[in-house]
Amino acid sequence: MVLTNVPSPSLRRKNCFLVISFVIFVPFCVIIFYSIPDPKLEQSLQMRLSQLQVKLQYLESLYTSRQEELLRLSQHIEFPNETSSANQLFLGLETATKQTGKNYTMSSSILGETNPRVMLRMPTIYHFLPHLLNDPNSLRLAYLAARGRTGVSIVMGMPTVLRPHQNYLMNTLYSLLEGLSPEEAADAVIVVFIGETDLEKVLQIAREVEQSFPSQIESGLIELIAPSPSYYPDLDKLPLSLGDPLERVKWRSKQNLDYAYLMTYCQNKGTFYLQLEDDILTKPHYFTKMKTFAIEKMDRKEPWFLLDFCQLGFIGKMLRSSDLPWLIHFLQMFYSDKPVDWLLEDYFSMKSCVRATSESCNAVRKKKWIHYKPSLFQHMGEHSSLKGKIQKLKDKQFGKVALFFPHSNPKAKVSSTIKHYKDYTLDRAYLGKTFFWGLLPQSGDKIIFEFSQPIVVKKFYFRSGNAEHITDKLYNTTVEVLPVDPIVQGSAWNVTSDGYIIVGKFDLFGMAEGILNETISKISVLRLHVHSESENWTILSEINIIVTEESR
Ligand SMILES: *[C@@H]1O[C@H](CO)[C@@H](O)[C@H](O)[C@H]1NC(C)=O
Ligand SMILES: *[C@@H]1O[C@H](CO)[C@@H](O)[C@H](O)[C@H]1NC(C)=O
Ligand SMILES: *[C@@H]1O[C@H](CO)[C@@H](O)[C@H](O)[C@H]1NC(C)=O
Ligand SMILES: *[C@@H]1O[C@H](CO)[C@@H](O)[C@H](O)[C@H]1NC(C)=O
Ligand SMILES: *[C@@H]1O[C@H](CO)[C@@H](O)[C@H](O)[C@H]1NC(C)=O
Ligand SMILES: *[C@@H]1O[C@H](CO)[C@@H](O)[C@H](O)[C@H]1NC(C)=O
């Protein structure tokens, strides 16, 4: 038989660890042994060692999964008649019945036999979520867009649904990506879990993400997943609890199942798992700050359970991936009993405190559930995915959100056909003192920058909308420049009827940027040209016109 030559699991495990330890620690000892004592070097080596230790934990949990597969396989080979024999006696009789649709009856009793061919059946996820047995595809993904990236430092999991009111997913992804350097982006995975059972809705969200972030999907930085509809039980039949109405019970129960699914998918992709939501803002350099914070804690041997980068709900909570299996099972066991953030707290106190209610639990909490200040993530949505629930909570530890981004721009006379609101004028915005806030733009409206003298513009960057008014963007708006000299023949620029060259366009995030190459020499005017009436006001929160050295 195939498996007779396979060493026993414990032996394999030992071998595997020997190899891992050898590969990781021997080069280390060599380095440390031969190096001249240098406190700085020592410290950086220590950090690196901590980093490797965390990685080892992660590899160990990967190994456990493989081990389990092997064990299952060997059981089947050793006991091919297993399901039809008496070993159904103890546990799993009902489960097996559901699984195969057959009735099992004890054909023979066993009286005092040593080493009988009877295997004990442990309760599994199917005991907590029996509805999963109704469809063999219940755990099959309904949608997947992934390059299969693994072995990164931080896996970010973000559940989303189609929201009837404001949709922040694209802005959230934009904010997350904007804060990542290329090196950081190579060391991360962002998994977007689409918690919709209607495939049309799943595809709608998936297409939007894929069209907005093609290169990030291509590189494997962003992955999209959706569960099979049969992953969920009949939510209308859930038992009521905590005095919540059914709508709320359904919402919070589904949320638990969503998180469990997402964590399960992410579990073996990286060393740390970060839970996010789909309506958040990030601070610059959030990735390295989190990673360094975690490694430092490991380095100082502080026994943390959770690193908390946002004070709210389940946003910005970081766990070791190797701890996830416990939490996942916990969420599955109690998914219809409590909301997800309560379960997280309960699981924490169960694991870390003598008694959950004791005074000392607070002290333990301070030590093992570590808040990072100031917060790195801010909640921005107001409409929760629970219909009608308004969620205005903001993290006070996040600090002020930048509502505009000042730059020094070339001297210009500015004007606009869009009426401004209060003292959010274009003049002040151009000088970097505030943002420009204009009332409903109409088709044909323009924002005009007339330079004091013709200049050569190298690059431009405009940002519309801001963190407090995300939808106040410039929609269907182009960036146009008026050249002093005719443009070079043969270049592919499009020109308006009044002689302006179209050099850019605001995208769906409300950003417009572009580079003007040498085919355009000096320009005297740059303008933003609105092409259709907008149902929202408009904010111009960043104006950055970069000129060549000679033009300064
Ligand atoms: C399995 O069942 C078949 C048919 O009932 C029998 O011939 C065979 O010996 C059994 N094998 C074992 C390992 O018990
Ligand atoms: C299983 O047993 C029940 C009750 O004895 C019976 O109603 C049912 O038809 C049986 N199912 C099969 C597949 O034999
Ligand atoms: C400058 O940009 C235009 C428009 O993108 C393009 O057609 C032209 O080839 C570019 N010229 C050079 C020299 O890069
Ligand atoms: C010019 O317009 C055409 C059609 O709208 C477009 O496909 C092309 O990309 C534009 N060229 C430039 C340089 O923007
Ligand atoms: C932009 O405006 C033009 C002109 O009014 C219109 O034809 C076009 O459909 C608009 N595009 C979008 C995406 O709204
Ligand atoms: C205008 O804002 C509302 C919400 O404030 C949003 O639903 C709508 O999509 C925005 N308009 C456009 C054209 O995006």
XYZ file of C-alpha atoms and ligand atoms in Angstrom:
636
model
C 0.000 0.000 0.000
C 1.151 3.446 -0.815
C 1.368 4.703 2.677
C 3.182 1.855 4.358
C 6.515 3.458 3.589
C 5.527 6.820 4.877
C 7.161 7.499 8.240
C 4.814 7.918 11.159
C 3.411 11.442 11.523
C 5.422 12.183 14.623
C 8.629 11.133 12.933
C 7.852 13.275 9.899
C 7.072 16.165 12.146
C 10.378 15.808 13.895
C 12.232 15.603 10.605
C 10.471 18.604 9.280
C 11.340 20.655 12.322
C 14.898 19.569 12.236
C 15.123 20.755 8.660
C 13.389 24.053 9.350
C 15.441 24.715 12.449
C 18.595 23.815 10.624
C 17.884 26.043 7.663
C 16.923 28.984 9.807
C 19.138 28.819 12.828
C 22.424 27.443 11.600
C 23.238 30.388 9.302
C 22.337 32.560 12.244
C 24.653 30.930 14.687
C 27.397 31.181 12.094
C 26.742 34.891 11.612
C 26.571 35.580 15.316
C 29.623 33.483 16.073
C 31.869 35.196 13.572
C 30.741 38.739 14.045
C 32.533 41.176 16.254
C 30.165 42.265 19.040
C 28.342 45.357 17.827
C 25.276 46.451 19.775
C 23.527 47.806 16.709
C 24.139 44.719 14.661
C 23.121 42.559 17.567
C 19.857 44.404 17.893
C 19.055 44.097 14.229
C 19.918 40.408 14.324
C 17.676 40.015 17.319
C 14.857 41.652 15.382
C 15.463 39.387 12.446
C 15.447 36.382 14.746
C 12.086 37.409 16.174
C 10.797 37.793 12.671
C 11.915 34.285 11.811
C 10.359 32.894 14.944
C 6.984 34.286 13.942
C 7.455 32.832 10.513
C 8.193 29.484 12.089
C 4.896 29.575 13.951
C 3.158 30.217 10.695
C 4.979 27.352 8.960
C 4.076 25.096 11.832
C 0.385 25.832 11.386
C 0.708 25.174 7.655
C 2.334 21.917 8.517
C -0.562 20.980 10.786
C -3.012 21.340 7.913
C -0.936 19.107 5.667
C -0.602 16.621 8.483
C -4.349 16.489 8.829
C -4.807 15.750 5.141
C -2.314 12.929 5.394
C -4.031 11.488 8.423
C -7.413 11.474 6.742
C -5.988 9.794 3.718
C -4.284 7.081 5.709
C -7.450 6.403 7.690
C -9.344 5.798 4.502
C -6.756 3.467 3.166
C -6.407 1.519 6.341
C -10.135 1.185 6.905
C -11.764 0.944 3.537
C -14.878 -0.556 5.086
C -14.945 2.074 7.746
C -18.243 3.730 7.002
C -20.134 0.522 6.748
C -18.863 -1.000 9.949
C -19.601 -0.608 13.576
C -17.402 2.395 14.086
C -20.389 4.611 13.496
C -21.454 3.515 16.903
C -19.969 6.246 18.973
C -20.227 9.501 17.111
C -21.142 10.907 13.801
C -23.958 8.470 13.116
C -26.346 11.254 12.295
C -23.767 13.131 10.291
C -22.885 10.096 8.261
C -26.560 9.486 7.605
C -26.942 12.968 6.220
C -23.794 12.721 4.230
C -24.700 9.527 2.429
C -28.463 9.442 2.736
C -28.240 5.858 4.018
C -29.410 4.476 7.302
C -26.804 2.785 9.390
C -27.683 0.075 11.758
C -25.322 -1.810 13.967
C -24.868 -5.126 12.267
C -22.741 -6.648 14.976
C -21.894 -5.809 18.521
C -18.351 -5.977 19.765
C -17.826 -7.420 23.178
C -14.408 -7.071 24.692
C -12.184 -6.979 21.641
C -8.732 -5.402 21.801
C -7.732 -3.033 19.051
C -11.076 -3.228 17.234
C -11.374 -1.560 13.849
C -13.388 1.199 15.369
C -12.411 4.834 14.992
C -13.613 7.604 17.254
C -15.219 10.499 15.447
C -14.559 13.941 16.798
C -17.172 16.656 16.384
C -16.333 18.767 13.380
C -17.507 22.024 11.880
C -20.511 20.077 10.518
C -21.895 19.730 14.013
C -21.934 23.508 14.409
C -23.031 24.229 10.859
C -25.045 21.153 9.847
C -26.599 22.988 6.898
C -23.240 22.676 5.141
C -24.059 18.990 4.610
C -27.095 19.787 2.513
C -24.988 20.701 -0.478
C -21.678 19.065 -1.403
C -20.570 22.445 -2.802
C -21.323 24.458 0.316
C -17.651 25.111 0.953
C -16.746 25.639 -2.680
C -15.977 29.236 -3.640
C -18.605 30.861 -5.821
C -16.102 33.384 -7.142
C -12.344 33.659 -7.038
C -9.845 36.059 -8.535
C -6.433 35.259 -7.118
C -2.841 34.750 -8.118
C -2.305 32.512 -5.112
C 0.210 34.711 -3.348
C 1.355 33.228 -0.016
C 4.131 33.627 2.518
C 3.662 37.376 2.996
C 3.970 39.235 6.309
C 0.471 40.673 6.563
C -2.754 39.376 5.056
C -5.548 41.933 5.165
C -9.073 40.552 5.138
C -11.927 42.830 4.181
C -15.575 41.735 3.945
C -17.901 43.755 1.747
C -21.473 43.712 0.417
C -23.330 45.818 -2.099
C -24.598 48.801 -0.136
C -27.803 50.582 -1.019
C -26.498 54.014 0.039
C -22.868 54.954 -0.017
C -20.304 52.585 -1.371
C -16.874 53.099 0.096
C -15.105 49.954 -1.055
C -13.216 51.607 -3.906
C -12.138 54.523 -1.732
C -11.042 52.123 0.994
C -8.970 50.064 -1.411
C -7.543 53.238 -2.867
C -6.569 54.463 0.585
C -4.989 51.107 1.476
C -3.016 50.971 -1.765
C -1.965 54.606 -1.670
C -0.272 53.915 1.672
C 1.841 51.013 0.369
C 5.347 51.368 -1.059
C 6.312 48.830 -3.761
C 8.281 46.775 -1.211
C 5.373 46.783 1.212
C 2.944 45.885 -1.560
C 5.063 42.844 -2.370
C 4.823 41.701 1.239
C 1.026 41.934 1.566
C -2.202 40.427 0.309
C -5.564 42.168 0.476
C -8.432 39.683 0.334
C -11.835 41.158 -0.438
C -14.644 38.852 0.643
C -17.882 39.557 -1.225
C -20.622 38.439 1.132
C -23.455 38.330 -1.407
C -25.386 35.210 -2.357
C -26.713 36.654 -5.605
C -24.064 35.980 -8.229
C -25.081 39.076 -10.168
C -24.210 41.266 -7.197
C -20.955 39.398 -6.628
C -19.975 39.983 -10.237
C -20.969 43.630 -10.049
C -18.594 44.263 -7.158
C -15.881 42.025 -8.600
C -15.952 43.773 -11.986
C -15.726 47.175 -10.375
C -12.660 46.166 -8.367
C -11.065 44.403 -11.323
C -11.573 47.373 -13.593
C -10.324 49.860 -11.025
C -7.264 47.909 -9.883
C -6.203 45.688 -12.788
C -2.492 45.775 -11.994
C -2.999 44.946 -8.326
C -5.196 41.957 -9.233
C -2.621 40.923 -11.807
C 0.253 41.106 -9.323
C -1.666 39.101 -6.712
C -1.855 41.944 -4.210
C -5.658 42.002 -4.312
C -7.708 38.817 -4.239
C -11.471 38.516 -4.515
C -13.518 35.696 -3.070
C -17.211 34.909 -2.627
C -18.831 31.966 -0.853
C -21.383 29.579 -2.261
C -24.964 30.546 -1.292
C -25.287 27.195 0.504
C -22.521 28.271 2.880
C -25.218 30.185 4.772
C -28.032 28.546 6.749
C -31.625 29.716 6.377
C -31.135 32.997 8.214
C -34.870 33.452 8.719
C -34.911 30.420 10.994
C -32.234 31.603 13.397
C -33.158 31.560 17.074
C -33.626 35.050 18.496
C -31.231 36.111 21.221
C -30.054 39.124 23.214
C -33.454 40.715 22.670
C -32.507 41.651 19.110
C -35.117 41.732 16.326
C -34.755 39.116 13.606
C -33.240 41.546 11.086
C -30.397 42.274 13.452
C -29.907 38.648 14.446
C -29.644 37.762 10.766
C -27.163 40.531 10.112
C -24.852 39.767 13.012
C -25.009 35.988 12.474
C -24.121 36.362 8.837
C -21.281 38.671 9.808
C -19.823 35.953 12.040
C -20.032 33.415 9.243
C -18.450 35.901 6.828
C -15.515 36.516 9.152
C -15.014 32.806 9.764
C -14.967 32.182 6.021
C -12.590 35.012 5.291
C -10.207 34.057 8.091
C -10.218 30.451 6.959
C -9.298 31.509 3.443
C -6.561 33.860 4.650
C -5.150 31.651 7.342
C -2.299 30.088 5.408
C -1.352 33.090 3.280
C 0.879 34.974 5.679
C 2.323 35.431 9.123
C -0.138 38.001 10.499
C -3.802 38.489 9.782
C -5.337 41.959 9.870
C -9.103 42.359 10.008
C -10.442 45.385 8.163
C -13.798 46.739 7.067
C -14.774 48.174 3.711
C -15.303 51.774 4.827
C -12.061 52.965 6.328
C -9.250 55.463 5.827
C -5.596 54.728 6.466
C -2.613 56.648 7.802
C 0.556 56.911 5.708
C 3.093 54.100 6.275
C 0.528 52.031 8.143
C 1.979 48.767 6.866
C 5.520 49.137 8.143
C 4.270 50.665 11.389
C 2.171 47.582 12.064
C 4.840 45.132 11.066
C 7.522 46.827 13.135
C 5.212 47.075 16.135
C 4.471 43.350 15.989
C 8.085 42.326 15.549
C 9.172 44.568 18.431
C 6.636 42.916 20.716
C 7.909 39.488 19.742
C 11.431 40.692 20.191
C 10.742 41.836 23.740
C 8.918 38.569 24.352
C 5.733 40.400 25.291
C 2.979 37.800 25.094
C 0.423 39.646 22.995
C -2.813 38.150 21.789
C -4.045 40.979 19.616
C -2.585 44.212 18.299
C -5.251 46.825 17.891
C -4.699 49.578 15.355
C -8.164 51.117 15.605
C -10.370 51.543 18.644
C -13.585 50.585 16.883
C -15.429 47.304 16.335
C -13.410 44.822 14.384
C -11.299 47.264 12.380
C -7.515 47.101 12.368
C -7.222 44.075 14.634
C -4.100 42.038 14.029
C -3.630 38.417 15.074
C -1.050 35.795 14.383
C -2.310 33.629 11.540
C -1.370 30.592 13.606
C -3.967 31.651 16.235
C -6.794 31.892 13.728
C -8.061 28.278 13.814
C -9.195 28.760 17.424
C -11.012 31.963 16.705
C -12.591 30.555 13.540
C -14.073 27.604 15.421
C -15.214 29.885 18.193
C -17.075 32.097 15.719
C -18.632 29.033 14.104
C -19.800 27.599 17.400
C -21.516 30.755 18.600
C -22.289 32.554 15.361
C -25.970 33.047 16.081
C -25.524 33.859 19.761
C -23.523 37.097 19.809
C -22.083 39.793 17.537
C -18.584 39.226 16.230
C -16.834 41.849 18.369
C -18.361 40.381 21.526
C -17.223 36.921 20.525
C -13.727 38.214 20.007
C -13.763 39.695 23.521
C -15.203 36.503 24.979
C -12.648 34.371 23.254
C -9.914 36.652 24.486
C -10.966 36.544 28.138
C -11.592 32.817 27.961
C -8.085 32.262 26.717
C -6.237 34.879 28.732
C -8.065 35.477 32.019
C -8.709 33.335 35.053
C -12.309 34.489 35.126
C -13.754 36.714 32.455
C -15.414 38.953 35.035
C -12.481 39.263 37.394
C -10.676 42.517 38.049
C -7.443 40.949 36.958
C -8.842 40.411 33.481
C -8.577 44.128 32.852
C -4.914 44.019 33.703
C -4.365 41.038 31.430
C -6.261 42.829 28.736
C -3.962 45.804 28.903
C -0.983 43.540 28.503
C -2.160 41.217 25.774
C -4.657 43.265 23.817
C -2.361 46.081 22.878
C -3.612 49.381 21.508
C -1.383 51.212 19.128
C -1.712 54.973 19.342
C -2.469 57.010 17.394
C -4.803 54.720 15.471
C -3.855 53.809 11.919
C -7.382 53.281 10.611
C -10.459 55.446 10.736
C -14.029 54.434 10.101
C -15.637 56.616 7.443
C -18.983 55.092 6.572
C -22.183 56.284 8.098
C -24.509 53.756 6.543
C -23.870 50.321 7.926
C -24.507 47.256 5.778
C -27.427 46.618 8.161
C -30.289 48.468 6.496
C -31.179 51.671 8.275
C -28.416 51.374 10.839
C -26.511 54.632 11.003
C -22.998 54.118 12.264
C -21.463 57.438 13.181
C -18.754 56.141 15.468
C -15.340 57.600 14.805
C -12.080 56.628 16.370
C -10.922 59.562 18.491
C -7.406 58.149 18.564
C -7.006 58.507 14.813
C -6.427 62.206 15.022
C -7.509 64.736 12.467
C -8.054 63.584 8.931
C -6.455 65.772 6.312
C -9.238 67.464 4.373
C -6.895 69.159 1.916
C -3.294 68.880 0.770
C -1.447 72.151 0.276
C 1.232 72.699 -2.369
C 3.040 75.726 -3.645
C 1.856 76.324 -7.183
C 3.062 78.684 -9.917
C 1.682 82.223 -9.748
C -1.717 82.426 -11.376
C -5.020 84.215 -11.554
C -7.710 81.713 -10.659
C -11.399 81.789 -11.404
C -14.348 79.470 -11.622
C -17.839 79.433 -13.019
C -18.825 77.198 -10.086
C -20.123 79.182 -7.115
C -18.153 78.565 -3.941
C -19.588 77.757 -0.528
C -18.773 79.918 2.548
C -15.082 80.856 2.460
C -13.964 77.687 0.706
C -12.858 79.788 -2.235
C -10.681 78.772 -5.133
C -8.163 81.531 -4.329
C -7.542 80.167 -0.850
C -7.490 76.586 -2.119
C -4.848 77.469 -4.725
C -2.673 78.931 -1.970
C -3.074 75.754 0.091
C -5.099 77.365 2.895
C -8.219 75.240 2.532
C -10.093 73.208 -0.082
C -12.350 74.616 -2.770
C -15.990 73.754 -2.146
C -18.379 74.513 -4.977
C -22.131 74.171 -5.422
C -23.642 71.775 -7.991
C -21.443 71.918 -11.131
C -23.278 72.199 -14.437
C -22.251 70.973 -17.856
C -19.689 73.411 -19.298
C -18.492 74.742 -15.925
C -14.798 75.476 -15.669
C -12.143 76.010 -13.021
C -9.426 78.151 -14.593
C -5.783 78.772 -13.664
C -4.338 81.571 -15.780
C -0.585 81.729 -15.246
C 1.076 85.123 -14.764
C 3.556 84.151 -17.476
C 3.672 81.158 -19.797
C 5.249 78.135 -18.093
C 6.339 74.601 -18.937
C 4.329 72.184 -16.825
C 5.950 68.833 -16.173
C 3.256 67.136 -14.142
C -0.049 67.866 -12.516
C -2.067 66.195 -9.809
C -5.608 67.073 -8.734
C -7.649 65.425 -6.008
C -11.376 66.046 -5.662
C -13.602 65.099 -2.742
C -12.207 64.622 0.738
C -12.517 62.253 3.671
C -15.599 63.952 5.065
C -17.350 64.416 1.731
C -16.288 61.534 -0.397
C -18.973 61.924 -3.041
C -18.185 65.604 -3.639
C -15.894 64.676 -6.502
C -15.444 66.123 -9.955
C -17.339 63.794 -12.257
C -16.865 63.673 -16.038
C -14.258 66.413 -15.953
C -11.194 66.846 -18.150
C -7.924 68.694 -17.589
C -7.052 70.977 -20.489
C -4.153 73.309 -21.261
C -3.774 76.207 -23.660
C -0.406 76.064 -25.452
C 1.421 79.236 -26.429
C 3.049 77.614 -29.460
C 1.330 75.138 -31.746
C 1.856 71.546 -30.585
C 4.342 69.294 -32.325
C 2.885 67.651 -35.422
C 2.124 63.956 -35.170
C 1.567 63.757 -31.404
C -1.680 62.100 -30.457
C -3.148 64.805 -28.207
C -6.816 65.644 -28.609
C -7.650 69.291 -28.987
C -10.902 71.092 -28.111
C -12.689 73.368 -30.541
C -11.329 76.406 -28.698
C -7.721 75.257 -28.996
C -7.086 73.592 -25.616
C -5.186 70.314 -25.452
C -6.911 67.602 -23.360
C -4.176 66.280 -21.093
C -6.108 64.368 -18.430
C -9.388 63.301 -16.918
C -10.737 62.789 -13.398
C -11.063 59.079 -12.629
C -13.702 57.377 -10.534
C -11.723 58.088 -7.367
C -11.889 61.770 -8.165
C -8.186 62.007 -9.039
C -6.600 63.420 -12.175
C -2.905 63.256 -12.867
C -0.728 63.474 -15.889
C 2.654 64.156 -17.372
C 3.163 66.679 -20.156
C 6.049 65.702 -22.382
C 8.116 67.889 -24.660
C 5.461 67.878 -27.422
C 3.803 70.638 -25.427
C 6.052 73.574 -24.665
C 4.831 76.629 -22.796
C 1.240 76.944 -21.681
C -0.620 80.016 -20.496
C -3.778 78.475 -19.033
C -4.740 75.224 -17.347
C -8.408 74.502 -16.759
C -10.720 71.820 -15.393
C -13.692 71.369 -17.677
C -16.941 69.773 -16.388
C -18.912 67.947 -19.092
C -22.103 66.981 -17.351
C -24.372 68.250 -14.636
C -23.575 66.780 -11.191
C -26.040 65.777 -8.501
C -23.445 66.536 -5.829
C -21.435 69.526 -4.770
C -17.776 69.457 -5.579
C -14.570 69.709 -3.601
C -11.091 70.285 -4.956
C -8.837 69.224 -2.108
C -5.455 69.049 -3.802
C -3.958 71.186 -6.538
C -0.413 70.375 -7.518
C 0.986 71.878 -10.697
C 4.649 71.000 -11.087
C 6.717 73.125 -13.439
C 10.188 72.562 -14.888
C 13.221 74.159 -13.229
C 13.495 76.859 -15.899
C 9.877 77.916 -15.377
C 10.280 78.650 -11.675
C -14.373 -4.990 3.330
O -15.625 -5.485 2.909
C -15.536 -6.478 1.886
C -16.959 -6.822 1.441
O -17.853 -6.761 2.525
C -14.772 -7.700 2.412
O -14.647 -8.661 1.402
C -13.393 -7.240 2.839
O -12.679 -8.309 3.410
C -13.487 -6.121 3.858
N -12.168 -5.571 4.128
C -11.746 -5.344 5.343
C -10.326 -4.748 5.440
O -12.399 -5.538 6.348
C -34.079 5.467 7.186
O -34.879 5.091 8.286
C -36.075 5.819 8.390
C -36.795 5.376 9.657
O -36.603 4.053 9.919
C -36.921 5.546 7.125
O -38.117 6.313 7.175
C -36.114 5.984 5.912
O -36.819 5.689 4.725
C -34.784 5.266 5.875
N -33.985 5.804 4.810
C -33.301 5.057 3.946
C -32.501 5.784 2.891
O -33.298 3.838 4.014
C 3.878 62.838 -25.695
O 2.563 62.434 -25.310
C 1.668 62.276 -26.402
C 0.317 61.959 -25.821
O 0.354 60.980 -24.858
C 2.162 61.175 -27.320
O 1.306 61.047 -28.406
C 3.574 61.515 -27.792
O 4.092 60.430 -28.542
C 4.482 61.785 -26.598
N 5.773 62.224 -27.119
C 6.933 61.835 -26.597
C 8.149 62.362 -27.221
O 6.979 61.058 -25.673
C -8.024 61.189 -27.905
O -9.379 60.809 -27.972
C -9.591 59.451 -28.309
C -11.074 59.227 -28.465
O -11.785 59.846 -27.449
C -8.981 58.583 -27.204
O -9.155 57.205 -27.506
C -7.499 58.917 -27.057
O -6.967 58.175 -25.972
C -7.293 60.389 -26.833
N -5.876 60.688 -26.821
C -5.226 61.231 -25.796
C -3.779 61.469 -25.972
O -5.810 61.505 -24.756
C -19.867 63.193 -19.890
O -20.442 64.289 -20.538
C -20.751 64.102 -21.907
C -21.243 65.415 -22.467
O -22.311 65.915 -21.724
C -21.770 62.990 -22.046
O -22.042 62.738 -23.397
C -21.226 61.737 -21.392
O -22.185 60.701 -21.382
C -20.805 62.013 -19.950
N -20.120 60.845 -19.432
C -20.391 60.354 -18.216
C -19.605 59.172 -17.813
O -21.235 60.847 -17.492
C -23.748 61.865 -5.245
O -23.778 61.532 -3.885
C -24.615 60.470 -3.543
C -24.583 60.273 -2.062
O -24.331 61.450 -1.382
C -24.167 59.216 -4.253
O -25.037 58.151 -3.965
C -24.123 59.457 -5.750
O -23.584 58.328 -6.393
C -23.275 60.680 -6.061
N -23.313 60.963 -7.457
C -22.507 60.436 -8.341
C -22.663 60.905 -9.752
O -21.664 59.627 -8.002
